[in-house]
């Protein structure tokens, strides 16, 4: 059983590989965006609503529809988590979530635990000391809100009301840099760093969060990259939020 040094007042959650399978992002979300992009380029290349995303691309990759499509395909193939791609992906996923074609598959422990933390507090004794839940993902904040607004959880599939903060690589910074977590800490200056608990599948992110003073555990889920002995020796590992 993973143990904590201090009871958290804020839980900061990664998304891919932590609350949902990596396969949903890699095998559903990314292909969906790639399949939607050609017709969006054809239809909206000069529309104001799309120009916002197009103009965020480096000029050489936004010179034509073909150039932008080729660049996006390359970035996705290499899983480059660059902000302008993440923003465009969020735009492309919007219609899929709205139509019901996309629904975020949460691991079974996630929604009940988020409900418990935010309604009853850490150990479920209530007493008014509820826990805040915030998100930090490479996915853009709009994409995060689409994800948590359309989950497969029941009875409430829209978990956005339970989430009090949204951070991505634009408003916080790269996830493997401690400075990004320090920036996130500044959003709640009254909460000491060690009363934050960051949960992620990525050991480099966990290390960066700990360098910033947060508590942080590695989350091991089916389909995640295998953890090395060194990772297990260096970091606490949980397989479910129910272990916390
Ligand atoms: C659910 S928003 C889309 C997720 C995404 O694009 C991504 O790269 C997730 O990476 P994470 O930092 O959440 O592991
Ligand atoms: Mg992740």
Short mmCIF file of N, CA and C and ligand atoms in Angstrom, two decimals, residues 13-18 20 22 24-26 29-30 79 81 86 89 93 97 135-140 142-145 147-148 175 200-202 205, ligand 1:
data_model
loop_
_atom_site.label_atom_id
_atom_site.label_comp_id
_atom_site.label_asym_id
_atom_site.label_seq_id
_atom_site.Cartn_x
_atom_site.Cartn_y
_atom_site.Cartn_z
N UNK A 13 -3.99 15.48 -11.45
CA UNK A 13 -4.03 14.25 -12.23
C UNK A 13 -3.55 14.45 -13.66
N UNK A 14 -2.68 13.57 -14.07
CA UNK A 14 -2.34 13.40 -15.49
C UNK A 14 -3.53 12.67 -16.12
N UNK A 15 -3.58 12.63 -17.44
CA UNK A 15 -4.70 11.96 -18.10
C UNK A 15 -4.28 10.63 -18.75
N UNK A 16 -3.51 10.72 -19.80
CA UNK A 16 -3.19 9.51 -20.58
C UNK A 16 -2.30 8.56 -19.78
N UNK A 17 -2.80 7.35 -19.57
CA UNK A 17 -2.01 6.37 -18.81
C UNK A 17 -2.24 6.48 -17.32
N UNK A 18 -3.06 7.44 -16.90
CA UNK A 18 -3.31 7.64 -15.46
C UNK A 18 -4.80 7.48 -15.15
N UNK A 20 -7.06 7.25 -17.90
CA UNK A 20 -7.61 6.46 -19.03
C UNK A 20 -6.49 5.70 -19.71
N UNK A 22 -3.76 4.46 -22.29
CA UNK A 22 -2.98 5.13 -23.33
C UNK A 22 -3.60 4.85 -24.70
N UNK A 24 -6.62 4.78 -25.60
CA UNK A 24 -7.70 5.68 -26.02
C UNK A 24 -7.13 6.90 -26.73
N UNK A 25 -6.03 7.41 -26.22
CA UNK A 25 -5.43 8.59 -26.85
C UNK A 25 -4.76 8.21 -28.18
N UNK A 26 -3.95 7.15 -28.12
CA UNK A 26 -3.17 6.75 -29.29
C UNK A 26 -4.02 6.11 -30.40
N UNK A 29 -8.32 8.80 -30.10
CA UNK A 29 -8.30 10.26 -30.26
C UNK A 29 -7.40 10.71 -31.41
N UNK A 30 -6.17 10.22 -31.43
CA UNK A 30 -5.25 10.69 -32.48
C UNK A 30 -5.76 10.32 -33.88
N UNK A 79 4.40 11.37 -31.67
CA UNK A 79 3.78 11.75 -30.37
C UNK A 79 4.43 12.99 -29.79
N UNK A 81 4.29 16.38 -28.28
CA UNK A 81 3.19 17.01 -27.54
C UNK A 81 3.35 18.54 -27.58
N UNK A 86 -1.70 20.28 -30.05
CA UNK A 86 -2.69 19.92 -29.03
C UNK A 86 -3.93 20.80 -29.14
N UNK A 89 -5.86 19.55 -32.19
CA UNK A 89 -6.52 18.27 -31.89
C UNK A 89 -7.79 18.51 -31.07
N UNK A 93 -11.53 17.27 -32.07
CA UNK A 93 -12.26 16.31 -31.25
C UNK A 93 -13.63 16.82 -30.83
N UNK A 97 -16.91 14.40 -29.75
CA UNK A 97 -17.52 14.28 -28.41
C UNK A 97 -18.99 14.72 -28.47
N UNK A 135 -6.28 19.07 -13.03
CA UNK A 135 -5.73 18.28 -14.13
C UNK A 135 -4.50 18.96 -14.69
N UNK A 136 -3.49 18.13 -15.01
CA UNK A 136 -2.31 18.65 -15.72
C UNK A 136 -1.97 17.63 -16.81
N UNK A 137 -2.19 18.02 -18.05
CA UNK A 137 -2.01 17.10 -19.17
C UNK A 137 -1.36 17.81 -20.35
N UNK A 138 -0.73 17.04 -21.23
CA UNK A 138 -0.20 17.61 -22.47
C UNK A 138 -1.34 18.00 -23.40
N UNK A 139 -2.48 17.37 -23.19
CA UNK A 139 -3.66 17.78 -23.96
C UNK A 139 -4.02 19.21 -23.59
N UNK A 140 -4.52 19.98 -24.54
CA UNK A 140 -4.87 21.37 -24.26
C UNK A 140 -6.00 21.44 -23.23
N UNK A 142 -8.84 23.06 -23.37
CA UNK A 142 -10.12 22.75 -24.00
C UNK A 142 -10.31 21.25 -24.25
N UNK A 143 -9.25 20.56 -24.65
CA UNK A 143 -9.34 19.11 -24.90
C UNK A 143 -9.57 18.35 -23.60
N UNK A 144 -8.96 18.81 -22.52
CA UNK A 144 -9.16 18.18 -21.21
C UNK A 144 -10.63 18.31 -20.79
N UNK A 145 -11.20 19.52 -21.03
CA UNK A 145 -12.59 19.75 -20.61
C UNK A 145 -13.55 18.92 -21.46
N UNK A 147 -12.76 15.99 -22.70
CA UNK A 147 -12.54 14.64 -22.17
C UNK A 147 -13.37 14.41 -20.90
N UNK A 148 -13.23 15.29 -19.92
CA UNK A 148 -13.93 15.07 -18.64
C UNK A 148 -15.41 15.43 -18.72
N UNK A 175 5.83 19.26 -19.06
CA UNK A 175 5.48 18.42 -17.91
C UNK A 175 6.70 17.78 -17.24
N UNK A 200 0.87 10.42 -12.07
CA UNK A 200 1.13 10.31 -13.50
C UNK A 200 1.78 8.97 -13.84
N UNK A 201 1.60 8.57 -15.09
CA UNK A 201 2.25 7.34 -15.58
C UNK A 201 3.71 7.60 -15.95
N UNK A 202 4.07 8.87 -16.09
CA UNK A 202 5.37 9.25 -16.62
C UNK A 202 6.36 9.53 -15.50
N UNK A 205 7.84 12.99 -15.31
CA UNK A 205 6.91 14.00 -14.77
C UNK A 205 6.84 13.90 -13.24
C1 LIG B 1 -7.39 14.06 -23.00
S1 LIG B 1 -6.71 15.42 -23.76
C2 LIG B 1 -5.72 14.64 -25.01
C3 LIG B 1 -4.55 13.91 -24.39
C4 LIG B 1 -3.29 14.13 -25.18
O1 LIG B 1 -3.30 14.65 -26.27
C5 LIG B 1 -2.04 13.75 -24.55
O2 LIG B 1 -0.99 13.83 -25.16
C6 LIG B 1 -2.12 13.28 -23.12
O3 LIG B 1 -0.88 13.29 -22.52
P1 LIG B 1 -0.81 13.28 -20.89
O4 LIG B 1 0.07 14.44 -20.56
O5 LIG B 1 -2.19 13.44 -20.32
O6 LIG B 1 -0.22 11.93 -20.53
#
